[in-house]
Coordinates of C-alpha atoms in Angstrom, one line a residue:
X1188 CA -0.1 0.2 0.0
X1189 CA 3.2 2.2 1.2
X1190 CA 4.3 1.6 -2.2
X1191 CA 1.4 2.1 -4.4
X1192 CA 0.9 5.6 -2.7
X1193 CA 4.7 6.1 -3.2
X1194 CA 4.4 5.7 -6.9
X1195 CA 1.0 7.8 -7.5
X1196 CA 2.9 10.8 -5.8
X1197 CA 6.1 10.2 -8.0
X1198 CA 3.5 9.9 -11.3
X1199 CA 1.6 13.1 -10.4
X1200 CA 4.6 15.6 -11.2
X1201 CA 4.5 14.0 -14.8
X1202 CA 0.8 14.1 -15.1
X1203 CA 0.6 17.8 -14.1
X1204 CA 2.7 19.1 -16.4
X1205 CA 2.0 22.4 -17.5
X1206 CA -0.3 22.3 -20.8
X1207 CA 0.1 24.4 -23.8
X1208 CA -3.0 25.4 -25.7
X1209 CA -1.3 24.1 -29.3
X1210 CA -4.4 23.3 -31.8
X1211 CA -6.9 25.3 -29.3
X1212 CA -5.2 28.5 -29.8
X1213 CA -7.0 29.1 -32.9
X1214 CA -10.2 29.1 -31.3
X1215 CA -9.1 30.6 -28.4
X1216 CA -7.6 33.2 -30.4
X1217 CA -10.9 34.3 -31.8
X1218 CA -12.8 34.7 -28.2
X1219 CA -9.7 36.5 -27.3
X1220 CA -9.9 38.9 -30.4
X1221 CA -13.9 39.6 -29.8
X1222 CA -12.9 40.5 -26.0
X1223 CA -10.5 42.9 -27.4
X1224 CA -12.6 44.2 -29.4
X1225 CA -15.4 44.8 -27.2
X1226 CA -12.8 46.6 -24.7
X1227 CA -12.5 49.0 -27.6
X1228 CA -15.7 49.2 -28.5
X1229 CA -16.6 50.8 -24.8
X1230 CA -13.7 53.2 -25.1
X1231 CA -14.9 57.1 -24.7
X1232 CA -14.5 57.9 -28.4
X1233 CA -16.8 54.9 -29.2
X1234 CA -19.2 55.6 -26.6
X1235 CA -19.4 59.4 -27.8
X1236 CA -19.9 58.2 -31.5
X1237 CA -22.5 56.2 -30.5
X1238 CA -24.5 58.8 -28.7
X1239 CA -23.5 61.8 -30.9
X1240 CA -23.5 60.2 -34.1
X1241 CA -24.7 56.7 -34.5
X1242 CA -28.1 56.9 -32.7
X1243 CA -28.6 59.9 -34.6
X1244 CA -28.2 59.2 -38.1
X1245 CA -30.8 59.7 -40.4
X1246 CA -30.7 56.0 -41.4
X1247 CA -31.3 54.8 -38.0
X1248 CA -33.3 57.1 -36.3
X1249 CA -35.9 56.9 -39.6
X1250 CA -35.7 53.3 -40.0
X1251 CA -35.1 51.7 -36.8
X1252 CA -36.3 54.1 -33.9
X1253 CA -35.6 57.9 -32.9
X1254 CA -35.6 56.8 -29.4
X1255 CA -32.0 57.1 -27.9
X1256 CA -32.9 54.9 -24.9
X1257 CA -34.0 52.2 -26.7
X1258 CA -31.1 51.9 -29.0
X1259 CA -28.7 52.3 -26.2
X1260 CA -30.4 49.3 -24.6
X1261 CA -29.9 47.4 -27.8
X1262 CA -26.3 48.3 -28.2
X1263 CA -26.1 47.5 -24.3
X1264 CA -27.8 43.8 -25.0
X1265 CA -25.6 43.1 -28.1
X1266 CA -22.3 44.2 -26.1
X1267 CA -23.5 41.9 -23.1
X1268 CA -24.5 38.7 -25.4
X1269 CA -21.0 38.8 -27.1
X1270 CA -19.3 39.2 -23.6
X1271 CA -21.8 36.3 -22.3
X1272 CA -20.3 34.2 -25.1
X1273 CA -17.0 34.9 -24.2
X1274 CA -17.4 34.1 -20.5
X1275 CA -18.5 30.5 -21.6
X1276 CA -15.7 29.8 -23.3
X1277 CA -13.3 31.1 -21.0
X1278 CA -15.1 29.0 -18.1
X1279 CA -14.9 25.9 -20.1
X1280 CA -11.4 26.5 -20.8
X1281 CA -10.7 27.2 -16.9
X1282 CA -11.9 23.5 -15.9
X1283 CA -8.5 23.0 -17.5
X1284 CA -6.7 25.0 -15.4
X1285 CA -4.6 24.0 -12.3
X1286 CA -5.7 27.2 -10.3
X1287 CA -8.9 26.8 -8.6
X1288 CA -10.4 30.2 -8.9
X1289 CA -9.8 29.8 -12.4
X1290 CA -11.6 26.2 -12.8
X1291 CA -14.9 27.7 -11.5
X1292 CA -14.9 31.2 -13.1
X1293 CA -18.6 30.4 -13.8
X1294 CA -19.2 31.4 -10.2
X1295 CA -17.1 34.2 -10.4
X1296 CA -19.2 35.6 -13.3
X1297 CA -22.8 34.7 -11.5
X1298 CA -21.4 36.3 -8.5
X1299 CA -20.3 39.4 -10.7
X1300 CA -24.0 39.8 -12.3
X1301 CA -25.3 39.1 -8.6
X1302 CA -23.5 42.7 -7.5
X1303 CA -21.4 40.3 -5.1
X1304 CA -17.8 41.6 -6.5
X1305 CA -17.6 45.4 -6.2
X1306 CA -17.2 46.8 -9.5
X1307 CA -15.5 49.9 -8.2
X1308 CA -12.3 47.8 -8.3
X1309 CA -12.4 46.8 -12.0
X1310 CA -11.2 49.9 -13.7
X1311 CA -11.3 50.6 -17.4
X1312 CA -8.5 52.1 -19.3
X1313 CA -5.9 51.9 -16.0
X1314 CA -2.4 51.2 -16.5
X1315 CA -2.5 47.3 -15.9
X1316 CA -6.0 47.0 -17.8
X1317 CA -4.0 48.5 -20.9
X1318 CA -1.4 46.5 -20.5
X1319 CA -3.3 43.1 -20.3
X1320 CA -5.1 44.1 -23.6
X1321 CA -1.6 45.4 -25.0
X1322 CA -0.6 41.9 -24.3
X1323 CA -3.8 40.2 -25.9
X1324 CA -3.5 42.1 -29.3
X1325 CA 0.1 41.1 -29.5
X1326 CA -1.1 37.3 -28.8
X1327 CA -4.3 37.3 -31.1
X1328 CA -2.0 39.1 -34.0
X1329 CA 1.0 36.2 -34.0
X1330 CA -1.8 33.6 -33.6
X1331 CA -3.3 34.9 -36.9
X1332 CA 0.3 34.9 -38.6
X1333 CA 0.5 31.3 -37.2
X1334 CA -3.0 30.3 -38.9
X1335 CA -1.6 32.2 -42.4
X1336 CA 1.6 30.4 -42.0
X1337 CA 0.0 27.0 -41.7
X1338 CA -2.1 27.5 -44.5
X1339 CA 0.7 28.6 -46.9
X1340 CA 2.8 25.8 -45.8
X1341 CA 0.1 23.5 -46.5
X1342 CA -0.3 24.8 -50.2
X1343 CA 3.6 24.4 -50.3
X1344 CA 3.5 20.8 -49.5
X1345 CA 0.8 19.9 -51.7
X1346 CA 2.9 21.9 -54.8
X1347 CA 5.6 19.5 -53.6
X1348 CA 3.5 16.6 -54.0
X1349 CA 2.3 17.3 -57.1
X1350 CA 5.5 18.2 -58.6
X1351 CA 7.0 14.7 -57.2
X1352 CA 3.9 12.9 -59.1
X1353 CA 4.9 14.9 -62.3
X1354 CA 9.0 14.0 -62.1
X1355 CA 8.0 10.2 -61.6
X1356 CA 5.8 10.5 -64.7
X1357 CA 8.1 12.5 -66.8
X1358 CA 9.8 10.9 -69.5
X1359 CA 13.4 12.3 -70.2
X1360 CA 13.9 10.0 -73.2
X1361 CA 11.2 12.1 -75.4
X1362 CA 10.8 15.7 -73.7
X1363 CA 14.7 16.8 -73.5
X1364 CA 13.6 20.4 -74.7
X1365 CA 11.7 20.8 -71.8
X1366 CA 13.5 21.9 -68.1
X1367 CA 13.1 19.9 -65.2
X1368 CA 10.8 21.2 -62.4
X1369 CA 13.1 22.9 -59.8
X1370 CA 11.9 20.7 -56.6
X1371 CA 15.0 22.0 -54.6
X1372 CA 13.9 25.1 -54.7
X1373 CA 10.3 24.2 -53.5
X1374 CA 11.9 22.4 -50.8
X1375 CA 14.0 25.2 -49.4
X1376 CA 10.6 27.5 -49.7
X1377 CA 9.1 24.7 -47.4
X1378 CA 12.1 24.4 -44.9
X1379 CA 11.9 28.3 -44.8
X1380 CA 8.2 28.3 -44.0
X1381 CA 8.5 25.4 -41.6
X1382 CA 10.8 27.8 -39.5
X1383 CA 8.4 30.6 -39.8
X1384 CA 5.6 28.2 -38.2
X1385 CA 8.0 27.0 -35.6
X1386 CA 8.9 30.9 -34.7
X1387 CA 5.1 31.6 -34.4
X1388 CA 4.4 28.8 -32.3
X1389 CA 6.7 29.8 -29.9
X1390 CA 5.6 33.7 -29.6
X1391 CA 1.4 32.7 -30.1
X1392 CA -1.2 31.6 -27.9
X1393 CA 0.0 28.2 -29.0
X1394 CA 2.8 27.8 -26.7
X1395 CA 0.6 29.6 -23.8
X1396 CA -0.5 27.9 -20.5
X1397 CA -4.1 27.6 -20.1
X1398 CA -3.7 29.0 -16.4
X1399 CA -1.9 32.2 -18.2
X1400 CA -4.8 32.6 -21.2
X1401 CA -7.6 31.9 -18.9
X1402 CA -5.9 34.5 -16.1
X1403 CA -5.9 37.3 -18.8
X1404 CA -9.1 36.6 -20.3
X1405 CA -11.0 36.6 -17.2
X1406 CA -9.6 39.9 -16.1
X1407 CA -11.0 41.4 -19.4
X1408 CA -14.3 39.6 -19.0
X1409 CA -14.9 41.5 -15.4
X1410 CA -13.8 44.5 -17.0
X1411 CA -15.8 44.6 -20.0
X1412 CA -18.9 43.9 -17.6
X1413 CA -18.0 46.7 -15.0
X1414 CA -18.0 49.3 -18.3
X1415 CA -21.0 48.0 -19.8
X1416 CA -22.5 48.6 -16.3
X1417 CA -20.7 52.1 -16.3
X1418 CA -21.6 53.4 -19.7
X1419 CA -25.3 52.2 -20.1
X1420 CA -26.4 52.2 -16.6
X1421 CA -27.9 55.0 -16.9
X1422 CA -30.8 53.9 -19.4
X1423 CA -30.9 50.7 -18.3
X1424 CA -33.1 49.5 -15.3
X1425 CA -31.6 48.9 -12.0
X1426 CA -31.7 45.8 -9.7
X1427 CA -33.7 46.2 -6.3
X1428 CA -34.4 43.4 -3.8
X1429 CA -36.3 43.8 -0.6
X1430 CA -34.3 40.7 0.3
X1431 CA -31.2 42.6 0.3
X1432 CA -29.5 45.2 2.8
X1433 CA -30.3 48.5 0.9
X1434 CA -26.9 50.1 2.6
X1435 CA -24.8 47.1 1.3
X1436 CA -26.0 48.2 -2.7
X1437 CA -24.7 50.9 -4.7
X1438 CA -27.0 51.7 -7.8
X1439 CA -24.6 53.7 -9.5
X1440 CA -22.3 50.6 -9.4
X1441 CA -24.5 47.3 -9.5
X1442 CA -26.3 47.0 -12.3
X1443 CA -28.0 43.7 -13.5
X1444 CA -28.8 43.6 -17.1
X1445 CA -31.0 41.2 -19.0
X1446 CA -32.3 41.8 -22.4
X1447 CA -35.2 39.0 -22.8
X1448 CA -38.0 41.5 -23.1
X1449 CA -35.6 44.4 -24.7
X1450 CA -37.9 45.5 -27.5
X1451 CA -42.0 44.8 -25.7
X1452 CA -41.8 48.5 -25.0
X1453 CA -40.1 49.9 -27.8
X1454 CA -42.7 51.8 -30.4
X1455 CA -41.0 51.1 -33.3
X1456 CA -41.3 47.4 -32.7
X1457 CA -44.2 46.3 -31.0
X1458 CA -46.9 49.0 -31.3
X1459 CA -47.4 47.9 -34.8
X1460 CA -51.1 47.3 -34.1
X1461 CA -51.9 50.9 -33.2
X1462 CA -49.6 52.2 -36.2
X1463 CA -51.3 53.2 -39.6
X1464 CA -50.0 52.3 -43.1
X1465 CA -47.0 54.2 -44.4
X1466 CA -47.7 56.6 -47.6
X1467 CA -44.5 56.5 -50.1
X1468 CA -42.3 59.5 -51.0
X1469 CA -39.2 60.4 -51.3
X1470 CA -37.6 61.2 -48.2
X1471 CA -37.8 60.1 -44.6
X1472 CA -41.0 58.3 -43.6
X1473 CA -42.3 58.7 -40.0
X1474 CA -45.1 57.0 -37.8
X1475 CA -48.3 58.7 -37.4
X1476 CA -48.2 58.4 -33.3
X1477 CA -46.0 60.2 -31.4
X1478 CA -46.4 58.3 -28.4
X1479 CA -43.1 57.5 -26.2
X1480 CA -42.8 54.8 -23.8
X1481 CA -39.6 54.0 -21.5
X1482 CA -37.7 51.2 -22.8
X1483 CA -35.5 49.0 -20.0
X1484 CA -34.0 45.9 -19.7
X1485 CA -35.9 43.4 -17.6
X1486 CA -33.9 43.4 -14.4
X1487 CA -33.8 40.7 -11.8
X1488 CA -31.8 38.6 -9.5
X1489 CA -30.1 36.1 -11.5
X1490 CA -30.4 32.7 -10.3
X1491 CA -27.3 30.2 -9.8
X1492 CA -29.2 27.8 -12.2
X1493 CA -29.5 30.7 -15.2
X1494 CA -25.9 31.2 -15.6
X1495 CA -24.4 28.1 -16.9
X1496 CA -21.1 27.9 -18.6
X1497 CA -20.6 24.1 -19.7
X1498 CA -21.1 22.6 -22.9
X1499 CA -25.0 21.8 -22.2
X1500 CA -25.9 25.3 -21.8
X1501 CA -24.7 26.3 -25.5
X1502 CA -28.3 25.8 -27.1
X1503 CA -30.0 27.4 -29.6
X1504 CA -32.2 29.0 -27.5
X1505 CA -29.0 31.2 -25.3
X1506 CA -27.5 31.9 -28.9
X1507 CA -28.0 34.9 -30.8
X1508 CA -30.7 36.0 -28.6
X1509 CA -30.5 39.6 -29.6
X1510 CA -30.6 38.6 -32.9
X1511 CA -34.1 36.5 -32.8
X1512 CA -35.6 39.1 -30.3
X1513 CA -36.4 41.1 -33.9
X1514 CA -40.2 40.7 -34.3
X1515 CA -42.3 39.9 -37.8
X1516 CA -42.9 43.6 -38.9
X1517 CA -39.1 44.1 -38.9
X1518 CA -36.7 43.5 -41.6
X1519 CA -34.7 41.3 -39.7
X1520 CA -37.8 39.2 -38.0
X1521 CA -38.6 38.8 -41.8
X1522 CA -35.5 37.4 -42.6
X1523 CA -34.8 39.7 -45.4
X1524 CA -32.0 42.3 -43.9
X1525 CA -29.0 40.5 -46.0
X1526 CA -30.9 40.7 -49.0
X1527 CA -32.4 43.9 -48.9
X1528 CA -28.9 45.4 -47.9
X1529 CA -27.8 43.9 -51.1
X1530 CA -30.6 45.2 -53.2
X1531 CA -29.7 48.6 -51.9
X1532 CA -26.1 48.5 -52.6
X1533 CA -26.8 47.2 -56.4
X1534 CA -29.1 50.1 -56.9
X1535 CA -26.4 52.4 -56.1
X1536 CA -24.0 50.5 -58.8
X1537 CA -27.3 51.1 -60.9
X1538 CA -27.8 54.9 -60.1
X1539 CA -23.7 55.6 -60.4
X1540 CA -22.6 53.3 -63.3
X1541 CA -24.9 50.6 -64.5
X1542 CA -23.6 47.5 -65.7
X1543 CA -24.7 45.4 -68.9
X1544 CA -28.0 43.6 -67.8
X1545 CA -28.1 45.5 -64.8
X1546 CA -32.1 46.0 -64.6
X1547 CA -32.7 42.3 -64.9
X1548 CA -30.3 41.5 -62.5
X1549 CA -31.7 44.0 -60.0
X1550 CA -35.3 42.7 -60.9
X1551 CA -34.1 39.0 -60.2
X1552 CA -32.9 40.2 -56.7
X1553 CA -35.9 41.3 -55.5
X1554 CA -38.7 39.1 -53.5
X1555 CA -41.6 38.8 -54.9
X1556 CA -43.8 41.5 -52.1
X1557 CA -41.3 44.2 -53.5
X1558 CA -41.9 43.0 -56.8
X1559 CA -45.6 43.5 -56.2
X1560 CA -45.0 46.9 -54.8
X1561 CA -43.0 48.3 -57.4
X1562 CA -45.4 47.2 -60.4
X1563 CA -48.1 49.0 -58.2
X1564 CA -46.0 52.3 -57.8
X1565 CA -45.2 52.3 -61.4
X1566 CA -48.8 52.2 -62.8
X1567 CA -49.9 54.5 -60.1
X1568 CA -47.3 56.9 -61.6
X1569 CA -48.1 56.2 -65.1
X1570 CA -52.1 56.8 -64.6
X1571 CA -51.1 60.1 -63.4
X1572 CA -49.5 60.9 -66.8
X1573 CA -45.9 61.3 -65.5
X1574 CA -44.9 59.2 -68.6
X1575 CA -44.8 62.4 -70.8
X1576 CA -41.4 62.8 -72.7
X1577 CA -41.6 66.7 -72.4
X1578 CA -38.8 67.8 -71.0
X1579 CA -36.9 64.8 -70.2
X1580 CA -33.6 66.7 -69.0
X1581 CA -35.9 68.4 -66.2
X1582 CA -37.5 65.3 -64.9
X1583 CA -34.7 63.4 -64.9
X1584 CA -32.6 65.8 -62.7
X1585 CA -35.4 65.7 -60.7
X1586 CA -35.7 62.1 -60.0
X1587 CA -31.9 61.7 -60.0
X1588 CA -32.2 64.3 -56.8
X1589 CA -34.8 62.2 -55.2
X1590 CA -32.9 58.9 -55.3
X1591 CA -29.5 60.4 -54.4
X1592 CA -31.4 62.2 -51.3
X1593 CA -32.7 58.5 -50.4
X1594 CA -29.4 56.9 -51.2
X1595 CA -27.4 59.2 -49.0
X1596 CA -29.1 57.7 -45.7
X1597 CA -30.2 54.0 -46.8
X1598 CA -26.6 53.4 -48.1
X1599 CA -24.5 53.9 -44.8
X1600 CA -27.3 51.1 -43.0
X1601 CA -26.7 48.5 -46.0
X1602 CA -22.9 48.7 -45.7
X1603 CA -23.1 48.2 -41.9
X1604 CA -25.6 45.3 -42.6
X1605 CA -23.3 43.5 -45.1
X1606 CA -20.4 44.3 -42.8
X1607 CA -22.2 43.0 -39.5
X1608 CA -23.1 39.6 -41.4
X1609 CA -19.5 39.2 -42.7
X1610 CA -18.1 39.8 -39.1
X1611 CA -20.4 37.4 -37.1
X1612 CA -22.2 35.4 -39.2
X1613 CA -19.3 34.4 -41.4
X1614 CA -16.6 35.3 -39.4
X1615 CA -14.1 36.7 -41.9
X1616 CA -11.1 38.1 -40.6
X1617 CA -11.4 36.3 -37.1
X1618 CA -8.4 37.7 -35.8
X1619 CA -8.8 41.5 -37.0
X1620 CA -9.2 43.7 -33.7
X1621 CA -11.2 46.6 -34.7
X1622 CA -14.5 48.3 -33.5
X1623 CA -17.2 46.1 -34.9
X1624 CA -20.3 47.3 -36.5
X1625 CA -23.5 47.0 -33.9
X1626 CA -26.5 45.5 -34.8
X1627 CA -28.8 48.7 -34.4
X1628 CA -26.4 50.5 -37.1
X1629 CA -27.8 47.3 -39.5
X1630 CA -31.1 46.7 -41.2
X1631 CA -32.2 44.3 -38.6
X1632 CA -34.4 46.4 -36.2
X1633 CA -35.8 48.8 -38.9
X1634 CA -39.5 48.6 -39.9
X1635 CA -40.6 46.7 -42.7
X1636 CA -42.8 48.9 -44.0
X1637 CA -40.4 52.1 -44.2
X1638 CA -37.7 49.9 -45.9
X1639 CA -39.3 48.4 -48.2
X1640 CA -41.3 51.6 -49.3
X1641 CA -37.8 53.5 -49.3
X1642 CA -36.3 50.9 -51.9
X1643 CA -39.7 51.1 -54.1
X1644 CA -39.1 55.0 -54.3
X1645 CA -35.5 54.2 -55.2
X1646 CA -36.4 51.5 -57.8
X1647 CA -38.9 53.8 -59.2
X1648 CA -36.6 56.7 -59.4
X1649 CA -34.2 54.3 -61.4
X1650 CA -36.6 53.5 -63.7
X1651 CA -37.7 57.3 -64.7
X1652 CA -34.4 57.9 -64.8
X1653 CA -33.3 55.5 -67.3
X1654 CA -36.3 56.2 -69.5
X1655 CA -35.9 60.0 -69.4
X1656 CA -32.1 59.1 -70.2
X1657 CA -33.1 57.0 -72.8
X1658 CA -30.9 53.7 -71.3
X1659 CA -33.2 51.3 -72.1

């Protein structure tokens, strides 16, 4: 018995050998990049831009909502959802750590949301926080370089195998006039690429330990959560519990965020039964009612069973909640955001420099409901006698100005919709650290009738421009 215990004691150091991330470095690098992007998106400059420019831009205000409180709630909900997804990954990785405090990060994050941890100790943009972010940015960049280097090496090795097969089948007796492929040069390139890969493995996340990586990521998760509470706390309802000692809670510090009923009291998203029809015209379209309602998150005590960070908790219900909250009377709820964004962008091409067959291509891009509206609008215009060819130049200029005015505020929203789709759903350039587009900047939560009316007006305008300028 003593000998067995002695053997186990000797084997333990070998079993507890420090583990590095290795192949997990790429998935962890994406999560780390997400955290860095979240951190930068909460800077003073980005928040000032969000409040002063984004929420007040014509496209967002006219199509989505003119209520700043709702838009800020939507931004906070999306940021919090991204943070929760990162926290899930950090907690899963924490179970592989030898540090007990990291192995149960799910409990730490739960305490953070319950207000047990003093958020004032989690300073944003402090010297230590910026140092951690700088280190993470370097790790993300080198991990991205490693990913690219591995792809290049795979291509070179595939070329080498292909060249070897060609050499084996090469008949030099009958092909003396053709030079032999330079296999040696390719081998030199592969050898150099292997050294590059080895270098990037040593300096990237590939060679980092679980404890060190999870430690810095967990710290940033907590800092970002505290920053969200600080930035968006004034427009998000604060938690109050009769069972808690009010003297121990500082409402300016402890803010529990929940976004399950984000849109319920928003005029533009839930009041469609009281809204009338919209008349199409060249310009922004407004709702007939001017009633305002408070817009808040649902705040309440977060029970331990509601925050789970194991693999079983990653269900379809919890993934993309903010994306799925859009009602059916929005463009995103009708699942037409990306399609309508591409229609707007192609309409811009037709307006500036139409390619060959542009009208047919544009018509094929339209869903049936939009085709019906365009045909009805054109028929109504023709009945009014707007098909006269007198003063063609003046009419063409008038329609050109109207279409240009519409595109001025439609295009930014369309571009942001495509970019959001590229960043979040397609995950293009996963290791690129930059401020990402928020959902409120896209067509996702835009009113469906307003967007369709605006697109119809653009398409009708293009038809008359083509007619009067004789592009047919």
